[in-house]
mmCIF file with all atom_site columns, C-alpha atoms and ligand atoms in Angstrom:
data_model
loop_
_atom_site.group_PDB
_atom_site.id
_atom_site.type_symbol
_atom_site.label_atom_id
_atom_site.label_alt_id
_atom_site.label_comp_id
_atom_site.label_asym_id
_atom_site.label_entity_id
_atom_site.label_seq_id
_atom_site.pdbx_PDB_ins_code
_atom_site.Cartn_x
_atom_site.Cartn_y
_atom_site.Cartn_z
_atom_site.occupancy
_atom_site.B_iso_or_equiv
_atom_site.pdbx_formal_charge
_atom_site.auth_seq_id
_atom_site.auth_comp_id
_atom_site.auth_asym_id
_atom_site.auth_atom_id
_atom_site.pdbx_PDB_model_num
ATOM   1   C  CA  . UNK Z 1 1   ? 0.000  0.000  0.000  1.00 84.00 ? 1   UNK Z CA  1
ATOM   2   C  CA  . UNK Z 1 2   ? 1.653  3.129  -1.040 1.00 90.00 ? 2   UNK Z CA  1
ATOM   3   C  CA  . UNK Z 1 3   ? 1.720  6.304  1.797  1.00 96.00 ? 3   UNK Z CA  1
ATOM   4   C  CA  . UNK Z 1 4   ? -1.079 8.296  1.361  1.00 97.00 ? 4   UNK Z CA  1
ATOM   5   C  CA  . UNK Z 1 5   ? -0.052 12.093 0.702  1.00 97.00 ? 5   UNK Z CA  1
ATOM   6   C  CA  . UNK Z 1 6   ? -1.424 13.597 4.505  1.00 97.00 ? 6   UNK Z CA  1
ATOM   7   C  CA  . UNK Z 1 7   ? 0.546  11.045 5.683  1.00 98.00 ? 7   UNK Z CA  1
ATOM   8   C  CA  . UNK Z 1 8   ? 3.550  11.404 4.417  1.00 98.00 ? 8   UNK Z CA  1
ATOM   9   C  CA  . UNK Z 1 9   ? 2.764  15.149 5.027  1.00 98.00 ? 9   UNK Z CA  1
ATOM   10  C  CA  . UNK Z 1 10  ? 1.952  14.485 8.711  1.00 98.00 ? 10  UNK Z CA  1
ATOM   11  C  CA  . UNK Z 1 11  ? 5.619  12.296 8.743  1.00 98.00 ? 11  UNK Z CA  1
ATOM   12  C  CA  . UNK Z 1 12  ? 8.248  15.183 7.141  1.00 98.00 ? 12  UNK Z CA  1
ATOM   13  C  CA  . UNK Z 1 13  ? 6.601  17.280 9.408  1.00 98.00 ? 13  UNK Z CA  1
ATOM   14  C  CA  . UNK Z 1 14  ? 7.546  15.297 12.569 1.00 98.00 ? 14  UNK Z CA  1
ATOM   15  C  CA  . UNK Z 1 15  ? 11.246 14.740 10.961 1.00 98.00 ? 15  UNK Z CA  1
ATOM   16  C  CA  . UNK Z 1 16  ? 11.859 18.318 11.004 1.00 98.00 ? 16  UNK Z CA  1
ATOM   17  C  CA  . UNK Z 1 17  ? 10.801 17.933 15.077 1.00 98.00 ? 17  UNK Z CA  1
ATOM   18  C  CA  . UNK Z 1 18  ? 13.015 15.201 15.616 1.00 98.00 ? 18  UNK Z CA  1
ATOM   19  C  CA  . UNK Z 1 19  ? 16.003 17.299 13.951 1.00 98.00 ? 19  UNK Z CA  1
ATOM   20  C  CA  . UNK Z 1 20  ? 14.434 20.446 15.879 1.00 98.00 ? 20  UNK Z CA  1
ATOM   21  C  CA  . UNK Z 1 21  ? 14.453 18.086 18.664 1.00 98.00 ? 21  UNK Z CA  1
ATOM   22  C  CA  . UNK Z 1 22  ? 18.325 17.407 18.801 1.00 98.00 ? 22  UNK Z CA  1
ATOM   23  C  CA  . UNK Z 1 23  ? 18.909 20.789 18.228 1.00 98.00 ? 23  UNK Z CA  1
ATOM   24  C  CA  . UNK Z 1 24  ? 16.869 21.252 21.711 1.00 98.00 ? 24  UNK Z CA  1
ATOM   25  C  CA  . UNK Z 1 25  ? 18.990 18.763 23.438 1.00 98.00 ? 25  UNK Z CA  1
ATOM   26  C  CA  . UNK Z 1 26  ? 22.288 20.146 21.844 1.00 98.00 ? 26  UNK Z CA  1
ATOM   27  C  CA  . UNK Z 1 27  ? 21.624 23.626 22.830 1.00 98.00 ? 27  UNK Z CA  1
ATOM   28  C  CA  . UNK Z 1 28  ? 21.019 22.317 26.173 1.00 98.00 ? 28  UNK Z CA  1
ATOM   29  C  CA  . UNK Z 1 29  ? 24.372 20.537 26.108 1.00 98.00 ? 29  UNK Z CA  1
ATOM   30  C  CA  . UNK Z 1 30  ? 26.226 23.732 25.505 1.00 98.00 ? 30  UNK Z CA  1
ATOM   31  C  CA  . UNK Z 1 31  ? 24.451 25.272 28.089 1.00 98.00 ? 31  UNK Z CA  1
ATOM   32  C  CA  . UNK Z 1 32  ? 25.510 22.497 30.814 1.00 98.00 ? 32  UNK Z CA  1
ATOM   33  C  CA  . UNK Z 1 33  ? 29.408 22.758 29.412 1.00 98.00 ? 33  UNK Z CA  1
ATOM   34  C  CA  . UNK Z 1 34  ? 29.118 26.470 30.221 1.00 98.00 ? 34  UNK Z CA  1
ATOM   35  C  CA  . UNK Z 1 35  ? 27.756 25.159 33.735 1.00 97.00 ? 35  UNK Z CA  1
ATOM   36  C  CA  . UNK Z 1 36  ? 30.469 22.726 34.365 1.00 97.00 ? 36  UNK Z CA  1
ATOM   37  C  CA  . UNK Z 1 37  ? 27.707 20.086 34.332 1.00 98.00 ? 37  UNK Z CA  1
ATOM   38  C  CA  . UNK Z 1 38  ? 29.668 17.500 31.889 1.00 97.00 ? 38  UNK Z CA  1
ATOM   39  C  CA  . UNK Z 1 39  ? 27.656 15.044 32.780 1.00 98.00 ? 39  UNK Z CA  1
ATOM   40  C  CA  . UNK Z 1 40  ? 24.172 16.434 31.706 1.00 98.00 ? 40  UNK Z CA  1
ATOM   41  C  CA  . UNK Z 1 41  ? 26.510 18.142 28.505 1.00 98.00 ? 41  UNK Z CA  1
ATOM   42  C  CA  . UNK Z 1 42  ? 27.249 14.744 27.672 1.00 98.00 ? 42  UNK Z CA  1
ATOM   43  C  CA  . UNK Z 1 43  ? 23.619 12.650 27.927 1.00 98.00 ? 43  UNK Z CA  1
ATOM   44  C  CA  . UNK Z 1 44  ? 22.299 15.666 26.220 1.00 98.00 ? 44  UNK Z CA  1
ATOM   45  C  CA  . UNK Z 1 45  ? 24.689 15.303 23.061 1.00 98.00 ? 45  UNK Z CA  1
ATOM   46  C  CA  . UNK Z 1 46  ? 23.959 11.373 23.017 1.00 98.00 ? 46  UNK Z CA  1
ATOM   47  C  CA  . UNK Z 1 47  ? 20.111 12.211 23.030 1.00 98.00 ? 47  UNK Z CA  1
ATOM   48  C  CA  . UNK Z 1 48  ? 20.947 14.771 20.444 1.00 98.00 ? 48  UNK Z CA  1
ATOM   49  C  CA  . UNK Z 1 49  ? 22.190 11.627 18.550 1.00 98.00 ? 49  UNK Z CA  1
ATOM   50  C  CA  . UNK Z 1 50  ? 19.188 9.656  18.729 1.00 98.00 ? 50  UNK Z CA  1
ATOM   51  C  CA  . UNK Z 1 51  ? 17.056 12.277 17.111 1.00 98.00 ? 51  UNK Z CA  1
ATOM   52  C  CA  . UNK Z 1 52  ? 18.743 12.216 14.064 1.00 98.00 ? 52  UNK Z CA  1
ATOM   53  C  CA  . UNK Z 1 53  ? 17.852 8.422  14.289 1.00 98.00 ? 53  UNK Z CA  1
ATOM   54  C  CA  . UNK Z 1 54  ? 14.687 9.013  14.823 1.00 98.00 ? 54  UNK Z CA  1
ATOM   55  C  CA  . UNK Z 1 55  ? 14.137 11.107 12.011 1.00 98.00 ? 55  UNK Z CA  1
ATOM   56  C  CA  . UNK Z 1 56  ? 15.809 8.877  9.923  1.00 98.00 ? 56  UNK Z CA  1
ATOM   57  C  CA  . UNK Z 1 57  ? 13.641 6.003  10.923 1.00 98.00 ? 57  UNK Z CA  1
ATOM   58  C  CA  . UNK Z 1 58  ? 10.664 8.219  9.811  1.00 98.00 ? 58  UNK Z CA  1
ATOM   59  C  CA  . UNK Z 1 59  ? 12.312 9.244  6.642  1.00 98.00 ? 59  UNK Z CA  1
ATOM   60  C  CA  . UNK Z 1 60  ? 13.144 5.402  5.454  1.00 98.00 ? 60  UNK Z CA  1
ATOM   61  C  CA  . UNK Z 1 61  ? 9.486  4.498  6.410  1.00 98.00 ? 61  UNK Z CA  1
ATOM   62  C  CA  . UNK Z 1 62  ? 8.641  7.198  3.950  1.00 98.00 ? 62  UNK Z CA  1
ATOM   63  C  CA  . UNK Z 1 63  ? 11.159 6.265  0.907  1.00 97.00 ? 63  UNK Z CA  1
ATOM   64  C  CA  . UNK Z 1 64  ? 10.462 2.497  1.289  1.00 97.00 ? 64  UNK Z CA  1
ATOM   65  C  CA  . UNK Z 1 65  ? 6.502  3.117  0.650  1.00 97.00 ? 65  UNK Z CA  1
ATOM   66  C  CA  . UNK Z 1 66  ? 7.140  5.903  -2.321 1.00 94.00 ? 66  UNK Z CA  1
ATOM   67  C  CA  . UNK Z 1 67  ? 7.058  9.160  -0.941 1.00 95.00 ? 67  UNK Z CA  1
ATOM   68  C  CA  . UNK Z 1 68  ? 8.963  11.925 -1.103 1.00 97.00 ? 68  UNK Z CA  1
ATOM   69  C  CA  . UNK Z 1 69  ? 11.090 13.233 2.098  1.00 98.00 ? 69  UNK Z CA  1
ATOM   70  C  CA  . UNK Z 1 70  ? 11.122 16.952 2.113  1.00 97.00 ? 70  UNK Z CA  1
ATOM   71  C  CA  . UNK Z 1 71  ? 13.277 18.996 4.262  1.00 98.00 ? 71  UNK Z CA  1
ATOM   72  C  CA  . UNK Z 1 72  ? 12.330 22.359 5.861  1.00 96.00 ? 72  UNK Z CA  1
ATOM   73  C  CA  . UNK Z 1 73  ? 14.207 24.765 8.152  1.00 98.00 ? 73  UNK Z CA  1
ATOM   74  C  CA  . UNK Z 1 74  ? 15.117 24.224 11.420 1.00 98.00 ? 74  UNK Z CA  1
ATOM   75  C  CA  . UNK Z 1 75  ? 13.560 26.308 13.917 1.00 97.00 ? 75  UNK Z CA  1
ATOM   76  C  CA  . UNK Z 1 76  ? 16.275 28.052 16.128 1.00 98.00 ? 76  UNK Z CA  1
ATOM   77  C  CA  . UNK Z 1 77  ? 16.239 26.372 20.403 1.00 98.00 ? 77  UNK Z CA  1
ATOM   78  C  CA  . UNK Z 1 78  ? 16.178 28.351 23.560 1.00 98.00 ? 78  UNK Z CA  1
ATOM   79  C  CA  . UNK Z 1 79  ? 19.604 28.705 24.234 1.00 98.00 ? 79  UNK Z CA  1
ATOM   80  C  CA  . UNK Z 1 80  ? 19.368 29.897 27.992 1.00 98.00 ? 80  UNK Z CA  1
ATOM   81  C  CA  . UNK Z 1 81  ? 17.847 28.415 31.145 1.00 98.00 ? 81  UNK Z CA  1
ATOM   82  C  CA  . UNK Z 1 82  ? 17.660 29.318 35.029 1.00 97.00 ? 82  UNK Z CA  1
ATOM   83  C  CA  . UNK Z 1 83  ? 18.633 26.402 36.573 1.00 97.00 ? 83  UNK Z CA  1
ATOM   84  C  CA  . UNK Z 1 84  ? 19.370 22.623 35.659 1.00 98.00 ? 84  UNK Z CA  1
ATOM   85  C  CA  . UNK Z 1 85  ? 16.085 21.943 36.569 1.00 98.00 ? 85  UNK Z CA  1
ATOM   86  C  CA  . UNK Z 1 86  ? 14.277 24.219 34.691 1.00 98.00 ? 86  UNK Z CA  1
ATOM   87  C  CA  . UNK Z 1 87  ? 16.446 22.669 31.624 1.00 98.00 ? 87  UNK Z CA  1
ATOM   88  C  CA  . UNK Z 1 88  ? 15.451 19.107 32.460 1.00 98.00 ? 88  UNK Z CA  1
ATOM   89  C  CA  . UNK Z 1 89  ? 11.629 20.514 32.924 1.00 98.00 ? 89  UNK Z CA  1
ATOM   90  C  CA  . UNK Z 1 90  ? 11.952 21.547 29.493 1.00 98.00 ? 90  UNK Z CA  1
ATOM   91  C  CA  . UNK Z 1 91  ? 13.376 18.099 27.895 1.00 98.00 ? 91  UNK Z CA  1
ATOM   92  C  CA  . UNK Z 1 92  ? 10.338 16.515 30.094 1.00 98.00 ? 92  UNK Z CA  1
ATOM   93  C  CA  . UNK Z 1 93  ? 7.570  18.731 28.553 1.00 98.00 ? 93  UNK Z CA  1
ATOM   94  C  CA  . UNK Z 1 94  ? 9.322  18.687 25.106 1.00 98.00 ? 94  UNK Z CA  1
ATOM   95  C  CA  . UNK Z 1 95  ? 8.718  14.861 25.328 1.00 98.00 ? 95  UNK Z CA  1
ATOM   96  C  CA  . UNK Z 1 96  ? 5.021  15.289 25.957 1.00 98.00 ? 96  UNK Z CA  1
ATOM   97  C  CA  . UNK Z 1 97  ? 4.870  17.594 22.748 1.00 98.00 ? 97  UNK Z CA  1
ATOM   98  C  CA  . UNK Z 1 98  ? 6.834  14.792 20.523 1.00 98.00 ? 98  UNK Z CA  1
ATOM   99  C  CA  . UNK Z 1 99  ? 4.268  11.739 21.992 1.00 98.00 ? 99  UNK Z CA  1
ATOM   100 C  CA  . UNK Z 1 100 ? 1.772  13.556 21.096 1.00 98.00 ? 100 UNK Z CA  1
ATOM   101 C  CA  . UNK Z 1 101 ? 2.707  14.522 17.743 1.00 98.00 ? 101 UNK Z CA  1
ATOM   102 C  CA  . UNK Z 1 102 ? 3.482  11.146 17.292 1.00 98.00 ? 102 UNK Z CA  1
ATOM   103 C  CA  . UNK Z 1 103 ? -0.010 9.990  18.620 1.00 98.00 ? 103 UNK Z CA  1
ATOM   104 C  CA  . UNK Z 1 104 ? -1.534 12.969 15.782 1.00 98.00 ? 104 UNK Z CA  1
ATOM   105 C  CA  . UNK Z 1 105 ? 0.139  11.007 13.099 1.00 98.00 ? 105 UNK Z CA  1
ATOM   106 C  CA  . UNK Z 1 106 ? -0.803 7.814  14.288 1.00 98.00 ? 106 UNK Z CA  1
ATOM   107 C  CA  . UNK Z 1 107 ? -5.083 9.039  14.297 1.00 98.00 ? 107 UNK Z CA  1
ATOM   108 C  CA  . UNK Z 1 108 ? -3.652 10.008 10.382 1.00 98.00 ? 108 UNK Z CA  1
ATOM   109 C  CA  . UNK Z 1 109 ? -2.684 6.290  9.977  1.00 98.00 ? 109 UNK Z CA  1
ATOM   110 C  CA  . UNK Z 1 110 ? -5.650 4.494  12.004 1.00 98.00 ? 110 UNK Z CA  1
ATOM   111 C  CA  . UNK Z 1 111 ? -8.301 6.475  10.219 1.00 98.00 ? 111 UNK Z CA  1
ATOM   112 C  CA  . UNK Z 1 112 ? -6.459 5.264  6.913  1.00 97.00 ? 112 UNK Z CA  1
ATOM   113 C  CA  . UNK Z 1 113 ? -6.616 1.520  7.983  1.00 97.00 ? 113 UNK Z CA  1
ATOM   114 C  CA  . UNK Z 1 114 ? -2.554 1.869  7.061  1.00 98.00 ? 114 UNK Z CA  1
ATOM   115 C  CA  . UNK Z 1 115 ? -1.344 -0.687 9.323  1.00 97.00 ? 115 UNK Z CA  1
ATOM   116 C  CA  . UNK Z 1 116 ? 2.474  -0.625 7.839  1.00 97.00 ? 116 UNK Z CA  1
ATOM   117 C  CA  . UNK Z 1 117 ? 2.282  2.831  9.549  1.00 98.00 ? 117 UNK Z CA  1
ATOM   118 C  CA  . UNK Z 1 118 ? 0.704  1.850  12.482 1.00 97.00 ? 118 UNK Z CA  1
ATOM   119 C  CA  . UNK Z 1 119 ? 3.383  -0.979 13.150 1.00 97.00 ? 119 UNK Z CA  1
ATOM   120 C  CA  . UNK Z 1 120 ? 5.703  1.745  12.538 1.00 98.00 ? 120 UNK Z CA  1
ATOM   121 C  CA  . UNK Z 1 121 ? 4.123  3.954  14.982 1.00 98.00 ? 121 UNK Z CA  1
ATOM   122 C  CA  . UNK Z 1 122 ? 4.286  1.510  17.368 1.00 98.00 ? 122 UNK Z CA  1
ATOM   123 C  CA  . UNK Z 1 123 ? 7.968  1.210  17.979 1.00 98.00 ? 123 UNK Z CA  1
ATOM   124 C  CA  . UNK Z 1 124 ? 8.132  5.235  18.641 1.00 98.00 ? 124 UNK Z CA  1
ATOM   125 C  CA  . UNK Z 1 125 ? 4.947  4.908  21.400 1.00 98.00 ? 125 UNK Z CA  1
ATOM   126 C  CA  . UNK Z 1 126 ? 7.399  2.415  23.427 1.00 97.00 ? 126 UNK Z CA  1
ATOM   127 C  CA  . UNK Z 1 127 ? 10.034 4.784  22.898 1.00 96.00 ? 127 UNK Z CA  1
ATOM   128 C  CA  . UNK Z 1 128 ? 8.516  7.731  24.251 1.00 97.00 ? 128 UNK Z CA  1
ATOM   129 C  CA  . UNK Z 1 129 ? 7.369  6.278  27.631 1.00 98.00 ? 129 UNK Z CA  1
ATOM   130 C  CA  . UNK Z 1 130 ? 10.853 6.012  27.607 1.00 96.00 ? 130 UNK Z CA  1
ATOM   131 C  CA  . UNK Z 1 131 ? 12.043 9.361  26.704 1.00 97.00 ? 131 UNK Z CA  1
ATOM   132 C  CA  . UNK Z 1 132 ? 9.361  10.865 28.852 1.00 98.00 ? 132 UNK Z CA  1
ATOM   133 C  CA  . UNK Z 1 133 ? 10.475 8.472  31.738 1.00 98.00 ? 133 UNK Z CA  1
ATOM   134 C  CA  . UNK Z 1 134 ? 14.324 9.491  31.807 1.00 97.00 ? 134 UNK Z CA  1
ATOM   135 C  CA  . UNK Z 1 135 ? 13.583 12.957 31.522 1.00 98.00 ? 135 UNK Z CA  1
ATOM   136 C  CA  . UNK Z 1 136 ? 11.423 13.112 34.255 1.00 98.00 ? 136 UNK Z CA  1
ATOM   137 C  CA  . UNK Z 1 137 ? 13.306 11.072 37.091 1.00 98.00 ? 137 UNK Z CA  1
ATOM   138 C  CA  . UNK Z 1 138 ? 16.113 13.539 36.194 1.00 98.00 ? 138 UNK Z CA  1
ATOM   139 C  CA  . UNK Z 1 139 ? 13.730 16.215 36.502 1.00 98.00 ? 139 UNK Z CA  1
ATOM   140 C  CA  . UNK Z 1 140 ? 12.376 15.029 39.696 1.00 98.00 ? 140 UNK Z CA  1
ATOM   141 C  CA  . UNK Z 1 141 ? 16.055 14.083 41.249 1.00 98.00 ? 141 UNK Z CA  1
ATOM   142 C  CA  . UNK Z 1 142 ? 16.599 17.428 40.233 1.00 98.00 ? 142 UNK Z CA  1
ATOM   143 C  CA  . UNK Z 1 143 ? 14.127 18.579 42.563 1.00 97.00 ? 143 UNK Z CA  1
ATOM   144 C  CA  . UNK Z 1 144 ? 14.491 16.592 45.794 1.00 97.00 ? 144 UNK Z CA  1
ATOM   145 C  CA  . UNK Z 1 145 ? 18.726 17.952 45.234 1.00 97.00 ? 145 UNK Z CA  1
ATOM   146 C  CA  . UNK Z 1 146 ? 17.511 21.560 45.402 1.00 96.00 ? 146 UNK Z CA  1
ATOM   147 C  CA  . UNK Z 1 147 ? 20.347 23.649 46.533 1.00 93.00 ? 147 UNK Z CA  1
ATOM   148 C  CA  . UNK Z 1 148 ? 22.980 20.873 47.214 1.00 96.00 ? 148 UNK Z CA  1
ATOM   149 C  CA  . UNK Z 1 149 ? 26.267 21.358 45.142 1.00 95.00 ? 149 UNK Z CA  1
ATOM   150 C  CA  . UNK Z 1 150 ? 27.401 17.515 46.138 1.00 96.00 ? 150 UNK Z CA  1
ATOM   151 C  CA  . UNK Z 1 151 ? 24.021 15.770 45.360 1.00 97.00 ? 151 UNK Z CA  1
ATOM   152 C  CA  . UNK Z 1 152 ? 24.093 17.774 41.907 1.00 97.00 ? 152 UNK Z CA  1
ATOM   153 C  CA  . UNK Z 1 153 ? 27.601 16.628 40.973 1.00 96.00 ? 153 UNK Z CA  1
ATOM   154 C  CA  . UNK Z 1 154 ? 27.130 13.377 41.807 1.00 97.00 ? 154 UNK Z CA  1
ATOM   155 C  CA  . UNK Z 1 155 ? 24.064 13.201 39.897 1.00 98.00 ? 155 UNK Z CA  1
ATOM   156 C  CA  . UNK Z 1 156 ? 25.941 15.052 36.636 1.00 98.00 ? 156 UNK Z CA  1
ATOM   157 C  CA  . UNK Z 1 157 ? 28.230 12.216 37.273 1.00 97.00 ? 157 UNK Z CA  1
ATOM   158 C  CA  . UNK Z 1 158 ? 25.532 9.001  36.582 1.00 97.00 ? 158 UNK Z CA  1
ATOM   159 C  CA  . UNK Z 1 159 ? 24.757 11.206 34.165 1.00 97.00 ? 159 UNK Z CA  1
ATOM   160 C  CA  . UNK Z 1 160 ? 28.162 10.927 32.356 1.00 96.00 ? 160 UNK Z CA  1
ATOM   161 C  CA  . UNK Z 1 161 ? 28.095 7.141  32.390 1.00 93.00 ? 161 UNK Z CA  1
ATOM   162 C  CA  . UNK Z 1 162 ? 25.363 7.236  29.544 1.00 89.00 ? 162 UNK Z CA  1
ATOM   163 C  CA  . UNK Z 1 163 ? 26.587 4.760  26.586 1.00 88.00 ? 163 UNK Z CA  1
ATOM   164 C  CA  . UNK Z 1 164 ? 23.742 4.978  24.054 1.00 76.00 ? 164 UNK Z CA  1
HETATM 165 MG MG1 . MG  X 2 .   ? 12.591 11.738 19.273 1.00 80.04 ? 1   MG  X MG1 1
#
C-alpha cells in the first residue's frame, strides 16, 4: 500500500521535530558545558544523537513506501535556562509535545486503515514512555537535590556514564 499524501505530510513534518528536537537537546548541552555540568553536557549530546535516528527512521518508512522526504528549516532552540532543573523541565515537557505529535500522526494512519504505519508507529509509542520516563526522574532528582552542590555533581556524574 503506497503512503497516502497527509501522511507522508503528517511524517516530514515530525522529521523536522526530531532534527528540531536534537537541536533542543544540543543547545542544552552547551548550556551544561558552560555550567560545568559535563555530565548532563554529555547525555544531552547522546540524546541529540538519537534524534537524528529518529528522524531517519521516519524518513526510510517514507522512501520504502514511495514518498517523497522533504526537508524544511530548522527552527532556532532556547539557548538559555535558570537552573538545571528548569532545563530538564523543558526536555520533560518537550517529550510530551513529541508523543503527542506522534499519537496525531498515528489518528492520520488508524483512520487510513494503514497498518504498515501503524506498526511503525508503534515502535516510537514504546520509545517515548521512555524518553518521557528518563527525563522526568532527572527532573524530579533534580528537585528533591535543590540547593545541594554535592548531590548535583554526583548526579551530573551518573549522568556521564550514559553509553547509548
Ligand atoms: Mg525523538
Amino acid at each position: 500500500m503506497e503512503i497516502s499524501k497527509e501522511l507522508t505530510d503528517a511524517i516530514n513534518e515530525q522529521i523536522n521535530f526530531e532534527m528540531y528536537s536534537g537541536y533542543v537537546y544540543l543547545s542544552m548541552a552547551t548550556w551544561f558545558e558552560e555550567q560545568n555540568l559535563d555530565g548532563m553536557a554529555h547525555w544531552m549530546k547522546i540524546q541529540a544523537k538519537e534524534e537524528y535516528e529518529h528522524a531517519m527512521r521516519f524518513w526510510k518508512h517514507i522512501t520504502d513506501r514511495g514518498g517523497k522526504v522533504t526537508l524544511k528549516a530548522i527552527k532556532a532552540p532556547k539557548t538559555e535556562w535558570e537552573s538545571a532543573y528548569e532545563a530538564w523541565d523543558d526536555a520533560y515537557n518537550h517529550e510530551l509535545t513529541v508523543s503527542k505529535l506522534i499519537f496525531d500522526i498515528g489518528e492520520i494512519a488508524d483512520k487510513e486503515g494503514d497498518r504498515a504505519a501503524g506498526s511503525m508507529l508503534q515502535w516510537f509509542y514504546d520509545e517515548q514512555i521512555e524518553e518521557e520516563e528518563q527525563t522526568m526522574k532527572v527532573r524530579d532528582l533534580l528537585k528533591i537535590i535543590g540547593d545541594s552542590t554535592n548531590a548535583l555533581f554526583m548526579l551530573d556524574g551518573r549522568l556521564r556514564r550514559r553509553g547509548t
